[in-house]
């Protein structure tokens, strides 16, 4: 004899919630470990040519489902620039920023990525058409565990801190502000 029980919708919903929580916890642990390794000087970053266009496409792919779920668009014209850094960790840094933009941009909003190269540096600009960053949050946005005024309930305040640490570990600089026409940059 065999007994088969089909899961009802509440059982599968609970399983889905548990999977989501486990994924968030895994991501948080990975981010904390990466930050600790950077602090200890134990994170080895490659110093190789990074194709900005390819790196941005990979970062966009990492957040594509989130953007699709929120009905948001990502504008990313083909970029023709190269800098010296770590391809994989650059994807992580940019994907965290894109994720943050998505979380603070209304349903159906847009995020735009552009690149500027000059003889001194390569600048990657990420802008959204959300409400912008509250002035009181601007000085603390990249601080570890800082949760801004409009942070999501389950935010740990790690993603942007990790992005900043990764960019700085590659001799870069990460800055933020609000656009004149609204939205964050």
Coordinates of C-alpha atoms in Angstrom, one line a residue:
X1 CA 0.0 0.0 0.0
X2 CA 1.1 3.5 -0.7
X3 CA -0.3 6.8 0.5
X4 CA 0.2 9.8 -1.7
X5 CA -0.6 13.3 -0.4
X6 CA -0.6 16.1 -2.8
X7 CA 0.7 19.4 -1.3
X8 CA -2.0 22.1 -1.0
X9 CA -1.3 25.6 -2.0
X10 CA -0.5 26.7 1.6
X11 CA 2.2 24.0 1.8
X12 CA 3.9 25.1 -1.4
X13 CA 3.6 28.7 -0.4
X14 CA 5.4 28.0 2.9
X15 CA 8.1 26.1 1.0
X16 CA 8.5 29.0 -1.4
X17 CA 8.8 31.5 1.5
X18 CA 11.4 29.3 3.2
X19 CA 13.4 29.0 0.0
X20 CA 13.3 32.8 -0.4
X21 CA 14.4 33.3 3.2
X22 CA 17.2 30.8 2.8
X23 CA 18.4 32.5 -0.4
X24 CA 18.4 35.9 1.3
X25 CA 20.3 34.5 4.3
X26 CA 22.9 32.8 2.0
X27 CA 23.4 36.1 0.1
X28 CA 23.8 38.0 3.4
X29 CA 26.4 35.5 4.7
X30 CA 28.3 35.7 1.4
X31 CA 28.3 39.5 1.5
X32 CA 29.5 39.6 5.1
X33 CA 32.3 37.1 4.4
X34 CA 33.4 39.1 1.4
X35 CA 33.5 42.3 3.5
X36 CA 35.5 40.5 6.2
X37 CA 37.9 39.2 3.6
X38 CA 38.4 42.7 2.2
X39 CA 39.0 44.1 5.7
X40 CA 41.6 41.5 6.4
X41 CA 43.3 42.0 3.1
X42 CA 42.5 38.4 2.2
X43 CA 40.3 39.0 -0.9
X44 CA 42.4 38.6 -4.0
X45 CA 41.1 40.7 -6.8
X46 CA 42.4 40.2 -10.3
X47 CA 44.0 43.0 -12.1
X48 CA 43.1 42.3 -15.7
X49 CA 41.4 44.2 -18.5
X50 CA 37.6 44.3 -17.9
X51 CA 35.3 44.9 -20.8
X52 CA 32.8 47.4 -19.3
X53 CA 30.0 46.4 -21.8
X54 CA 30.3 42.7 -21.0
X55 CA 30.6 43.3 -17.3
X56 CA 27.4 45.5 -17.3
X57 CA 25.5 43.0 -19.3
X58 CA 26.3 40.3 -16.7
X59 CA 25.4 42.6 -13.8
X60 CA 22.1 43.4 -15.6
X61 CA 21.4 39.7 -16.1
X62 CA 21.9 39.2 -12.3
X63 CA 19.0 41.5 -11.6
X64 CA 16.8 40.8 -14.6
X65 CA 14.2 38.7 -12.8
X66 CA 13.8 41.5 -10.1
X67 CA 13.4 44.1 -12.8
X68 CA 10.9 42.0 -14.7
X69 CA 8.9 41.3 -11.6
X70 CA 8.7 45.0 -10.9
X71 CA 8.0 45.9 -14.5
X72 CA 11.1 48.1 -14.7
X73 CA 13.3 48.8 -17.7
X74 CA 17.1 48.8 -17.8
X75 CA 18.6 51.0 -20.5
X76 CA 22.2 50.0 -21.2
X77 CA 23.7 51.2 -24.5
X78 CA 26.7 49.2 -25.7
X79 CA 29.7 50.4 -23.9
X80 CA 33.2 50.6 -25.5
X81 CA 35.5 50.9 -22.6
X82 CA 38.0 48.8 -20.7
X83 CA 39.5 49.2 -17.2
X84 CA 41.9 47.2 -15.1
X85 CA 40.1 45.3 -12.4
X86 CA 38.3 42.1 -11.4
X87 CA 35.5 41.1 -13.7
X88 CA 33.5 38.9 -11.3
X89 CA 33.7 41.2 -8.3
X90 CA 32.8 44.2 -10.5
X91 CA 29.7 42.3 -11.6
X92 CA 28.8 41.9 -7.9
X93 CA 29.4 45.6 -7.1
X94 CA 27.3 46.8 -10.0
X95 CA 24.5 44.2 -9.5
X96 CA 24.2 45.3 -5.9
X97 CA 23.7 48.9 -7.0
X98 CA 21.2 47.9 -9.7
X99 CA 19.3 45.9 -7.1
X100 CA 19.2 48.9 -4.8
X101 CA 18.0 51.2 -7.6
X102 CA 15.2 48.7 -8.4
X103 CA 14.1 48.5 -4.8
X104 CA 13.8 52.3 -4.6
X105 CA 12.2 52.9 -8.0
X106 CA 8.5 52.6 -8.4
X107 CA 6.8 49.7 -10.3
X108 CA 7.2 50.3 -14.0
X109 CA 10.1 52.7 -13.5
X110 CA 13.4 52.8 -15.3
X111 CA 17.1 52.5 -14.6
X112 CA 19.8 53.8 -17.0
X113 CA 23.5 52.9 -17.2
X114 CA 26.1 54.8 -19.1
X115 CA 29.8 54.9 -19.3
X116 CA 32.4 57.7 -19.9
X117 CA 36.0 57.0 -20.6
X118 CA 38.7 59.6 -20.5
X119 CA 42.5 59.4 -20.2
X120 CA 42.4 59.3 -16.4
X121 CA 39.5 57.0 -15.6
X122 CA 36.4 55.1 -16.7
X123 CA 33.2 56.3 -15.1
X124 CA 30.1 54.2 -14.9
X125 CA 26.9 56.1 -14.2
X126 CA 23.8 54.4 -12.9
X127 CA 20.6 56.5 -12.6
X128 CA 17.0 55.7 -11.7
X129 CA 13.8 57.6 -11.9
X130 CA 12.7 56.9 -8.4
X131 CA 12.1 59.5 -5.7
X132 CA 15.8 60.1 -5.1
X133 CA 17.8 59.7 -1.9
X134 CA 16.6 61.6 1.2
X135 CA 19.3 64.2 2.2
X136 CA 19.7 62.7 5.7
X137 CA 20.6 59.3 4.1
X138 CA 23.2 60.6 1.6
X139 CA 26.2 60.7 4.0
X140 CA 25.5 57.2 5.3
X141 CA 24.4 55.3 2.2
X142 CA 27.5 53.2 2.0
X143 CA 27.9 52.6 5.7
X144 CA 27.7 49.0 6.8
X145 CA 24.3 48.1 8.3
X146 CA 22.9 51.5 7.6
X147 CA 19.2 51.2 6.7
X148 CA 18.0 54.4 5.1
X149 CA 14.7 56.1 5.7
X150 CA 13.0 54.2 2.9
X151 CA 14.8 50.9 3.4
X152 CA 12.9 47.7 2.8
X153 CA 11.9 45.8 6.0
X154 CA 14.2 42.9 5.3
X155 CA 17.2 45.1 4.2
X156 CA 20.4 44.4 6.2
X157 CA 22.3 47.4 4.9
X158 CA 25.1 45.4 3.4
X159 CA 24.8 45.5 -0.4
X160 CA 26.0 49.1 -1.0
X161 CA 28.7 48.8 1.6
X162 CA 30.0 45.7 -0.2
X163 CA 29.8 47.6 -3.6
X164 CA 31.8 50.5 -2.2
X165 CA 34.5 48.2 -0.7
X166 CA 34.8 46.2 -3.9
X167 CA 35.1 49.4 -6.0
X168 CA 37.7 50.9 -3.7
X169 CA 39.7 47.7 -3.6
X170 CA 40.0 48.1 -7.4
X171 CA 41.4 51.7 -7.0
X172 CA 38.0 53.1 -7.8
X173 CA 35.6 55.6 -6.1
X174 CA 31.9 55.2 -5.6
X175 CA 29.8 58.3 -5.1
X176 CA 26.1 59.0 -5.0
X177 CA 23.7 61.9 -5.2
X178 CA 20.3 63.0 -6.6
X179 CA 19.7 64.0 -10.2
X180 CA 18.4 67.5 -10.8
X181 CA 15.3 66.1 -12.6
X182 CA 14.6 63.6 -9.8
X183 CA 15.9 60.1 -9.1
X184 CA 19.2 58.9 -7.7
X185 CA 22.6 58.7 -9.4

